[in-house]
XYZ file of C-alpha atoms in Angstrom:
593
model
C 26.259 41.418 5.591
C 22.879 43.147 5.866
C 22.859 43.760 2.122
C 23.586 40.094 1.404
C 20.765 39.033 3.689
C 18.432 41.472 1.925
C 19.315 39.981 -1.458
C 18.735 36.429 -0.199
C 15.394 37.446 1.317
C 14.257 39.090 -1.916
C 15.223 36.092 -4.045
C 13.348 33.815 -1.646
C 10.316 36.052 -2.022
C 10.573 35.711 -5.817
C 10.170 31.959 -5.470
C 6.905 32.511 -3.617
C 5.508 35.590 -5.328
C 5.746 34.557 -8.967
C 6.010 36.928 -11.909
C 3.969 39.892 -10.734
C 5.573 39.755 -7.303
C 8.933 40.396 -8.960
C 7.891 43.872 -10.027
C 6.531 44.975 -6.663
C 9.559 43.639 -4.789
C 11.865 45.470 -7.175
C 9.959 48.693 -6.543
C 10.586 48.311 -2.818
C 14.331 47.967 -3.369
C 14.474 50.806 -5.890
C 12.812 53.167 -3.437
C 15.603 52.406 -0.980
C 18.433 52.622 -3.497
C 17.730 55.435 -5.960
C 17.100 59.159 -5.555
C 13.519 60.299 -5.192
C 14.013 62.374 -8.349
C 12.572 60.704 -11.470
C 14.522 60.584 -14.715
C 12.248 61.434 -17.652
C 13.331 59.592 -20.761
C 14.678 56.497 -18.994
C 13.529 53.095 -17.816
C 15.300 51.059 -15.169
C 16.604 47.531 -15.021
C 14.783 45.467 -12.425
C 17.781 46.027 -10.130
C 20.425 48.742 -10.509
C 22.930 47.194 -8.092
C 25.472 44.687 -9.471
C 25.279 42.707 -6.198
C 22.020 41.159 -7.365
C 23.628 39.676 -10.482
C 25.826 37.059 -8.849
C 25.435 34.749 -11.835
C 27.186 37.371 -13.974
C 29.840 38.795 -11.684
C 30.843 35.451 -10.132
C 30.757 33.420 -13.342
C 33.774 31.175 -13.824
C 34.751 29.285 -16.971
C 31.442 29.721 -18.739
C 31.550 27.894 -22.086
C 31.262 29.801 -25.344
C 28.665 28.772 -27.912
C 30.396 26.867 -30.695
C 27.875 27.873 -33.369
C 26.082 31.133 -34.008
C 22.878 31.385 -31.984
C 20.048 33.180 -33.796
C 17.609 33.338 -30.919
C 16.375 31.718 -27.776
C 13.934 31.383 -24.919
C 14.748 32.602 -21.409
C 12.939 33.162 -18.116
C 12.279 36.604 -16.636
C 11.768 35.157 -13.133
C 14.696 36.707 -11.262
C 14.638 33.879 -8.731
C 16.673 31.873 -11.281
C 19.108 34.719 -11.981
C 22.060 32.329 -12.203
C 20.321 30.310 -14.916
C 19.524 33.502 -16.836
C 23.242 34.341 -16.678
C 24.100 30.853 -17.985
C 21.795 31.518 -20.936
C 23.485 34.800 -21.902
C 27.181 34.361 -21.099
C 27.943 31.649 -23.709
C 26.811 34.157 -26.374
C 29.322 36.857 -25.404
C 31.531 36.409 -28.490
C 28.663 37.067 -30.909
C 28.197 40.767 -30.080
C 25.042 41.321 -32.183
C 24.228 44.838 -33.342
C 20.626 44.433 -32.174
C 18.928 42.296 -29.538
C 15.146 41.941 -29.720
C 13.322 40.845 -26.556
C 9.710 39.755 -27.028
C 7.713 39.216 -23.855
C 4.239 39.336 -22.334
C 2.459 42.540 -21.426
C 1.702 41.280 -17.912
C -0.519 44.196 -16.926
C -2.361 44.519 -20.251
C -1.222 48.141 -20.309
C -1.296 50.581 -23.205
C -3.544 51.080 -26.185
C -2.119 48.675 -28.737
C -1.680 44.901 -28.725
C 2.037 45.242 -29.598
C 4.155 47.911 -27.930
C 7.756 49.087 -27.874
C 9.739 51.755 -26.023
C 12.318 54.219 -27.296
C 13.805 55.022 -23.884
C 17.162 53.583 -22.813
C 17.360 51.286 -19.787
C 19.665 52.209 -16.911
C 21.609 49.106 -15.824
C 24.520 48.536 -13.412
C 26.840 48.488 -16.449
C 25.605 51.605 -18.187
C 22.672 52.506 -20.383
C 21.241 49.988 -22.821
C 20.210 52.179 -25.740
C 17.279 51.507 -28.074
C 17.807 51.113 -31.800
C 15.785 54.164 -32.771
C 16.174 53.688 -36.515
C 14.725 50.177 -36.494
C 12.163 51.096 -33.870
C 10.890 53.973 -36.009
C 10.604 51.703 -39.035
C 8.574 49.178 -37.052
C 6.338 51.945 -35.727
C 5.918 53.372 -39.240
C 4.594 49.998 -40.400
C 1.615 50.497 -38.082
C 2.174 47.159 -36.379
C 3.734 48.483 -33.188
C 2.995 51.552 -31.109
C 5.630 53.410 -29.100
C 4.227 53.777 -25.582
C 6.494 54.400 -22.611
C 4.270 54.042 -19.564
C 3.609 50.277 -19.917
C 7.368 49.645 -19.752
C 7.741 51.381 -16.388
C 6.691 48.187 -14.625
C 7.019 45.478 -17.285
C 9.486 42.974 -15.835
C 9.518 40.684 -18.878
C 11.905 43.327 -20.268
C 13.427 44.991 -17.183
C 14.487 41.642 -15.678
C 16.729 40.917 -18.687
C 18.241 44.229 -19.800
C 21.186 44.062 -17.375
C 22.155 40.644 -18.721
C 22.010 42.005 -22.271
C 24.169 45.036 -21.424
C 26.739 42.976 -19.505
C 27.046 40.332 -22.238
C 26.833 42.648 -25.263
C 28.198 46.060 -24.169
C 27.725 47.735 -27.568
C 24.433 46.229 -28.678
C 21.175 48.112 -29.058
C 17.762 46.943 -27.926
C 14.302 46.570 -29.414
C 11.914 45.493 -26.646
C 8.434 44.334 -27.681
C 5.606 43.393 -25.331
C 2.484 41.584 -26.484
C -1.032 41.496 -25.111
C -2.841 38.174 -24.932
C -5.357 39.210 -27.583
C -2.835 39.880 -30.362
C -3.894 38.016 -33.494
C -1.761 35.443 -35.254
C -2.050 37.449 -38.479
C -0.489 40.500 -36.819
C 2.248 38.368 -35.305
C 3.039 37.002 -38.761
C 3.281 40.563 -40.100
C 5.592 41.495 -37.224
C 7.854 38.526 -37.949
C 8.003 39.445 -41.635
C 9.060 43.000 -40.756
C 11.672 41.786 -38.272
C 13.124 39.421 -40.851
C 13.358 42.261 -43.390
C 14.727 44.921 -41.041
C 17.042 43.092 -38.647
C 20.739 42.628 -39.480
C 21.913 39.059 -40.014
C 23.738 38.983 -36.677
C 20.673 40.004 -34.648
C 19.492 37.979 -31.670
C 15.750 37.500 -31.024
C 14.774 36.286 -27.553
C 11.425 35.237 -26.093
C 11.148 36.296 -22.443
C 8.655 33.727 -21.170
C 7.965 31.705 -18.038
C 6.200 28.379 -18.180
C 3.739 26.587 -15.872
C 2.461 28.760 -13.003
C 0.698 28.341 -9.643
C 0.556 24.535 -9.473
C 2.505 21.755 -7.784
C 5.547 20.276 -9.497
C 3.689 17.213 -10.832
C 1.228 19.448 -12.684
C 4.099 21.665 -13.843
C 6.056 18.697 -15.200
C 2.989 17.319 -16.993
C 2.178 20.635 -18.650
C 5.817 21.288 -19.488
C 6.193 17.924 -21.242
C 3.717 19.172 -23.835
C 5.202 22.676 -23.957
C 8.763 21.472 -24.514
C 7.759 19.003 -27.234
C 5.698 21.697 -28.967
C 8.599 24.146 -29.004
C 11.215 21.642 -30.120
C 9.023 20.429 -32.978
C 7.905 23.964 -34.015
C 4.291 22.792 -33.661
C 2.651 26.187 -34.164
C -0.905 24.829 -34.043
C -0.458 23.626 -30.440
C 1.186 26.797 -29.093
C -2.026 28.598 -28.153
C -3.049 25.715 -25.856
C 0.141 25.722 -23.791
C 0.125 26.693 -20.130
C 2.777 29.409 -20.448
C 2.571 33.119 -19.767
C 2.892 34.247 -23.397
C 2.213 31.815 -26.252
C 2.310 34.832 -28.594
C 5.916 35.654 -27.647
C 6.979 32.065 -28.309
C 5.040 32.019 -31.582
C 6.687 35.193 -32.900
C 10.172 34.067 -31.864
C 9.843 30.591 -33.381
C 8.386 31.998 -36.611
C 11.367 34.358 -36.888
C 13.793 31.494 -36.256
C 11.983 29.438 -38.879
C 12.537 32.227 -41.414
C 16.236 32.320 -40.514
C 16.535 28.537 -40.827
C 17.443 28.160 -37.138
C 15.210 25.394 -35.751
C 17.845 23.241 -34.099
C 18.583 23.536 -30.378
C 22.163 23.637 -29.116
C 21.201 24.324 -25.493
C 17.939 23.210 -23.906
C 17.486 23.274 -20.132
C 14.228 22.848 -18.234
C 13.693 23.259 -14.495
C 11.187 24.631 -12.005
C 11.249 26.649 -8.807
C 10.459 23.625 -6.603
C 13.471 21.600 -7.711
C 15.695 24.681 -8.039
C 15.041 25.669 -4.411
C 14.656 22.082 -3.159
C 11.165 23.013 -1.987
C 9.493 19.923 -3.403
C 6.222 20.344 -1.494
C 5.514 23.801 -2.957
C 1.974 24.315 -4.229
C 2.921 27.435 -6.232
C 5.569 26.372 -8.719
C 6.890 28.326 -11.700
C 8.800 26.458 -14.381
C 11.392 27.648 -16.868
C 13.013 26.879 -20.199
C 16.404 28.112 -21.390
C 17.078 27.368 -25.064
C 19.479 28.421 -27.842
C 18.574 27.905 -31.505
C 21.156 27.434 -34.259
C 21.071 26.706 -38.001
C 19.404 23.450 -38.878
C 16.070 21.677 -38.912
C 14.179 20.453 -35.887
C 14.628 16.711 -35.457
C 11.934 16.300 -32.804
C 8.324 15.301 -33.368
C 5.468 16.734 -31.347
C 3.599 15.040 -28.517
C -0.055 14.301 -27.789
C -1.155 15.363 -24.306
C -4.437 14.245 -22.704
C -5.931 14.701 -19.234
C -8.610 12.137 -18.406
C -11.235 12.179 -15.642
C -13.940 9.744 -14.557
C -17.688 10.211 -14.074
C -19.450 13.578 -14.220
C -22.883 13.501 -12.519
C -24.532 16.920 -12.529
C -27.478 16.268 -10.206
C -28.095 16.913 -6.493
C -25.708 19.391 -4.885
C -23.785 19.810 -8.140
C -26.984 20.601 -10.039
C -27.937 23.217 -7.450
C -24.510 24.833 -7.763
C -24.975 25.157 -11.513
C -28.460 26.660 -11.062
C -26.955 29.214 -8.687
C -24.238 30.051 -11.245
C -21.495 28.478 -9.141
C -18.694 26.578 -10.848
C -18.061 23.087 -9.392
C -14.739 22.949 -11.290
C -13.334 26.166 -9.829
C -11.278 24.552 -7.064
C -9.669 21.869 -9.183
C -8.991 24.299 -12.032
C -6.897 26.354 -9.609
C -5.372 29.804 -10.039
C -6.170 31.211 -13.503
C -7.687 27.816 -14.364
C -4.170 26.517 -14.982
C -4.667 22.844 -14.098
C -7.190 22.452 -16.926
C -4.983 24.302 -19.437
C -2.064 23.109 -21.508
C -3.376 19.826 -22.967
C -4.563 18.790 -26.401
C -7.655 17.213 -24.863
C -9.410 17.152 -21.487
C -11.784 14.179 -21.430
C -14.433 12.913 -18.995
C -17.403 10.547 -18.903
C -20.758 12.352 -19.181
C -22.899 10.085 -17.005
C -26.277 10.991 -18.464
C -28.128 13.193 -20.946
C -28.419 16.966 -21.015
C -32.019 18.048 -21.428
C -34.083 21.214 -21.281
C -36.620 19.493 -19.005
C -35.408 18.664 -15.518
C -36.634 15.074 -15.434
C -37.009 12.341 -18.010
C -39.495 9.548 -17.548
C -37.907 6.132 -17.623
C -38.498 2.660 -16.251
C -35.007 2.768 -14.723
C -34.811 3.144 -10.914
C -32.216 5.931 -11.368
C -32.265 8.241 -14.344
C -30.511 11.531 -15.008
C -31.291 14.715 -16.898
C -28.627 17.389 -16.544
C -29.031 21.146 -16.906
C -28.621 22.706 -20.377
C -26.083 25.011 -18.690
C -23.627 22.088 -18.462
C -22.089 22.407 -21.963
C -21.096 26.054 -21.494
C -19.712 25.165 -18.054
C -17.561 22.446 -19.606
C -16.380 24.789 -22.353
C -15.347 27.505 -19.883
C -13.217 24.937 -18.081
C -11.672 23.578 -21.302
C -13.257 20.143 -20.838
C -13.676 19.709 -24.555
C -14.325 15.964 -24.999
C -16.947 13.720 -23.365
C -17.659 10.012 -23.535
C -21.346 9.140 -23.939
C -21.012 5.344 -23.967
C -22.544 4.489 -20.593
C -25.603 2.975 -18.952
C -27.356 6.359 -18.512
C -27.015 7.460 -22.126
C -30.673 6.650 -22.916
C -32.241 8.007 -19.710
C -34.163 10.501 -21.853
C -34.552 8.162 -24.815
C -33.158 8.609 -28.307
C -34.489 12.164 -28.446
C -32.505 12.911 -25.300
C -29.341 11.662 -27.002
C -29.975 13.927 -29.983
C -30.730 16.898 -27.725
C -27.551 16.261 -25.702
C -25.413 16.135 -28.823
C -26.957 19.334 -30.189
C -26.337 21.215 -26.933
C -22.759 19.941 -26.724
C -22.089 20.930 -30.329
C -23.310 24.494 -29.709
C -20.627 24.841 -27.015
C -17.979 23.180 -29.225
C -17.766 20.116 -26.978
C -16.867 16.984 -28.937
C -18.461 13.656 -28.001
C -17.931 9.993 -28.732
C -19.452 6.654 -27.696
C -22.577 5.320 -29.384
C -24.721 2.281 -28.606
C -24.093 0.940 -32.095
C -20.841 0.463 -33.960
C -20.043 3.322 -36.282
C -18.273 6.625 -36.631
C -19.931 8.067 -33.506
C -18.210 5.452 -31.362
C -14.937 7.276 -31.796
C -13.402 10.547 -32.846
C -9.932 11.376 -34.093
C -7.876 14.229 -32.647
C -5.065 15.443 -34.900
C -2.043 16.979 -33.165
C 0.745 18.122 -35.487
C 1.729 14.976 -37.389
C 0.133 12.610 -34.853
C -3.396 11.255 -34.459
C -5.222 10.116 -31.333
C -8.422 8.057 -31.372
C -10.881 8.435 -28.479
C -13.210 5.425 -28.468
C -16.135 4.722 -26.116
C -17.551 1.306 -25.157
C -20.499 0.572 -22.855
C -20.336 -3.048 -21.685
C -23.789 -3.142 -20.077
C -26.076 -5.303 -22.165
C -23.267 -5.957 -24.644
C -23.384 -9.425 -26.209
C -20.157 -11.396 -26.846
C -20.584 -10.998 -30.608
C -20.623 -7.213 -30.224
C -17.471 -7.320 -28.110
C -15.731 -9.116 -30.954
C -16.843 -6.402 -33.367
C -15.281 -3.768 -31.094
C -12.015 -5.694 -31.060
C -12.043 -5.720 -34.844
C -12.745 -1.984 -34.907
C -9.780 -1.296 -32.610
C -7.464 -3.387 -34.798
C -8.578 -1.375 -37.799
C -8.158 1.981 -36.019
C -4.675 1.088 -34.796
C -3.614 0.380 -38.375
C -4.827 3.824 -39.486
C -3.903 6.065 -36.552
C -1.007 6.511 -34.127
C -2.654 6.103 -30.725
C -5.931 4.552 -29.550
C -7.389 5.467 -26.130
C -10.387 3.328 -25.138
C -12.986 4.507 -22.608
C -14.871 1.568 -21.098
C -17.995 1.752 -18.946
C -17.845 -1.475 -16.945
C -17.497 -3.162 -13.568
C -19.512 -3.201 -10.352
C -20.505 0.007 -8.593
C -18.517 0.829 -5.431
C -16.185 -2.181 -5.800
C -12.607 -1.041 -5.305
C -11.162 -3.999 -7.229
C -11.770 -4.863 -10.894
C -13.727 -7.999 -11.696
C -12.282 -10.857 -13.714
C -14.573 -9.832 -16.579
C -12.988 -6.365 -16.578
C -9.495 -7.855 -16.651
C -10.309 -10.263 -19.467
C -11.845 -7.542 -21.612
C -8.997 -5.114 -20.862
C -6.401 -7.633 -21.992
C -8.365 -8.352 -25.157
C -8.589 -4.617 -25.922
C -4.830 -4.227 -25.505
C -4.210 -7.287 -27.676
C -6.391 -5.660 -30.336
C -4.285 -2.475 -30.314
C -5.440 -0.159 -27.502
C -2.619 2.059 -26.185
C -4.375 3.019 -22.954
C -7.679 2.050 -21.313
C -9.684 4.389 -19.091
C -12.441 2.786 -17.038
C -15.476 4.303 -15.344
C -18.821 3.374 -13.746
C -17.732 1.951 -10.344
C -17.655 5.567 -8.992
C -14.614 4.642 -6.885
C -10.927 4.395 -7.749
C -9.710 0.969 -8.830
C -6.054 -0.055 -9.368
C -4.091 0.303 -12.562
C -2.436 -2.557 -14.401
C 0.424 -2.556 -16.890
C -0.203 -5.296 -19.434
C 2.155 -5.766 -22.382
C 3.591 -2.272 -21.790
C 0.105 -0.701 -21.987
C -1.668 0.989 -19.066
C -5.138 0.009 -17.868
C -6.889 2.402 -15.466
C -9.730 0.166 -14.288
C -11.646 3.074 -12.745
C -10.812 6.732 -12.126
C -13.769 7.196 -9.773
C -15.991 10.266 -9.849
C -14.957 13.635 -11.231
C -17.938 15.705 -10.066
C -20.736 14.066 -8.123
C -23.140 14.468 -5.207
C -22.644 10.885 -4.020
C -21.977 10.607 -0.278
C -20.361 7.186 0.178
C -16.848 8.072 1.442
C -14.988 6.186 -1.310
C -16.980 8.007 -4.018
C -15.545 11.329 -2.874
C -12.036 10.347 -3.960
C -11.179 10.714 -7.620
C -8.185 10.427 -9.896
C -7.179 12.325 -13.017
C -4.821 10.527 -15.397
C -2.578 12.555 -17.663
C -0.640 10.999 -20.475
C 1.913 12.178 -23.008
C 2.459 10.126 -26.150
C 5.325 10.698 -28.567
C 7.650 8.603 -30.695
C 10.137 8.027 -27.895
C 8.027 7.309 -24.821
C 4.584 7.117 -23.290
C 4.520 8.930 -19.959
C 1.716 8.938 -17.389
C 0.912 11.356 -14.551
C -1.499 10.912 -11.641
C -3.490 13.685 -9.962
C -5.568 12.481 -6.983
C -8.300 14.767 -5.710
C -11.144 14.875 -3.224
C -14.757 15.961 -3.685
C -16.248 18.240 -1.052
C -19.841 19.450 -1.433
C -19.755 18.596 -5.117
C -16.471 20.372 -5.894
C -13.272 18.422 -6.617
C -9.943 19.796 -5.392
C -6.432 18.413 -5.874
C -4.842 16.895 -2.783
C -1.951 18.757 -1.198
C 1.598 17.466 -1.522
C 1.821 15.063 1.420
C -1.496 13.327 0.709
C -0.686 13.240 -3.008
C 2.638 11.555 -2.303
C 1.022 9.010 0.023
C -1.626 8.168 -2.573
C 0.858 7.788 -5.431
C 3.326 5.743 -3.404
C 0.543 3.252 -2.679
C -1.173 3.363 -6.078
C 2.065 2.881 -8.028
C 3.640 0.243 -5.783
C 3.401 -2.348 -8.576
C 5.202 -0.080 -11.082
C 8.942 -0.701 -11.087
C 10.269 2.737 -12.090
C 8.420 5.859 -10.992
C 8.977 9.498 -10.204
C 6.663 11.619 -8.066
C 3.198 10.472 -9.287
C 4.494 9.658 -12.760
C 6.077 6.864 -14.765
C 7.124 6.165 -18.324
C 6.939 3.159 -20.632
């Protein structure tokens, strides 16, 4: 009874501690369960006791894979041990001569970017031996170094070896761990060597966990992009994903591509919040379990965008930047994960960036933001800014040029010009899809010019897949859109806009679904020093576009002393329940069209 309670307690801790916590918890148990004597020449499975592997020893009527599986993706988060067992057990009739596990080097240990071990792993079902012949050939190629110490605590391997030994009693193992800085060229060389050296019946597995340290809405949003990228073998997007080892996924998918195995026969996605029915968790890990068989991928990729409202870098925010403080730190979250994983993070740059602190203008309010802003945006992966707004010319035409030059130096892309032309929009290519980001400033815009914009949108929609229109409009601090906003929004949709993102009111305004297209009338402020209570509430809108569906996610946040921070679960739920009350079918802060 005590042992069962210990196991339950440890698994509960896994759900809270995440990946690295797995290793330290396992150490605690091992100290209690193994002799103090060390065994030179061996590594250990994460747990040596069969009691921990209930998904294996209590498995009933597990199906057998109907077609040969060439590789897969599996979690190393032991909290979902039963799901790991469900990944392996259907493969038990294959009995490959060699299993390759490719996973992250969590602790950045060792001297090389790609490492392997030649020690066997002690498991509850005997020793899982390395394939020394193949391992030596890989090492002789100079691509991989044999280093034992990093594997002493690397759970991306130790969490899975018992499942391998139980399912394939006679197989041999080649474990490979990758540092984050491994180059794509070296990964391609590794894949070429694996394809040459591995027997035809070999199994190559990526040991990878997905979204980390966020709530389940963020995890689902990030995972939508990750899953579409993997299913479509969109190699260009892999590096942007919010997963713990894009390199491991890249190498595995490239190998499967060489073997002609790009079709999924098993594809299961879940996260720790839903798995444990702990829906309010703020520290969620998500997982993918996938088998790949012969055949081509039949899935296209997806375009993923996270959109914010107004960025005003004066006042308190400006002082933070001068003092080398990051106003985005709180909303970015642990490891900056909230702002990772998308093809584009976009916001409205509400004014010019200039070397001088003040620009002289006849306007009652004019802005000139610090030249440190572009590098700040780049560090936080905010890579696209709209410049079509009423503060664009606060430093004159020279200020516009200076702003664009400073943004370009930090690789920040911009769009939104006062005149019609190429600078009004930019095109983001993602796999075989294209997204247009277009900026419109309605202030001072004559009706004839509005008609020209409608014509431009019609033309863009004919040439590209998706058109997202940023509109600077409305009345400051009004929480409801004006009739003029509604009329223009409908005209933009009629012309071909797929989604409309509004800004300028500095407060959140409602959304509208018009002809199956979404209009966000105002997202409010992103970063700002404004003190009116309503201006401290902001909204980020995430959207995923693919051939099958357009899906939208909402992320409400609150500004405190110039720094935005996502709301916690209960307040998030309350906001979304109210904000989405006009939408017929919704999930937690999300809906599809």
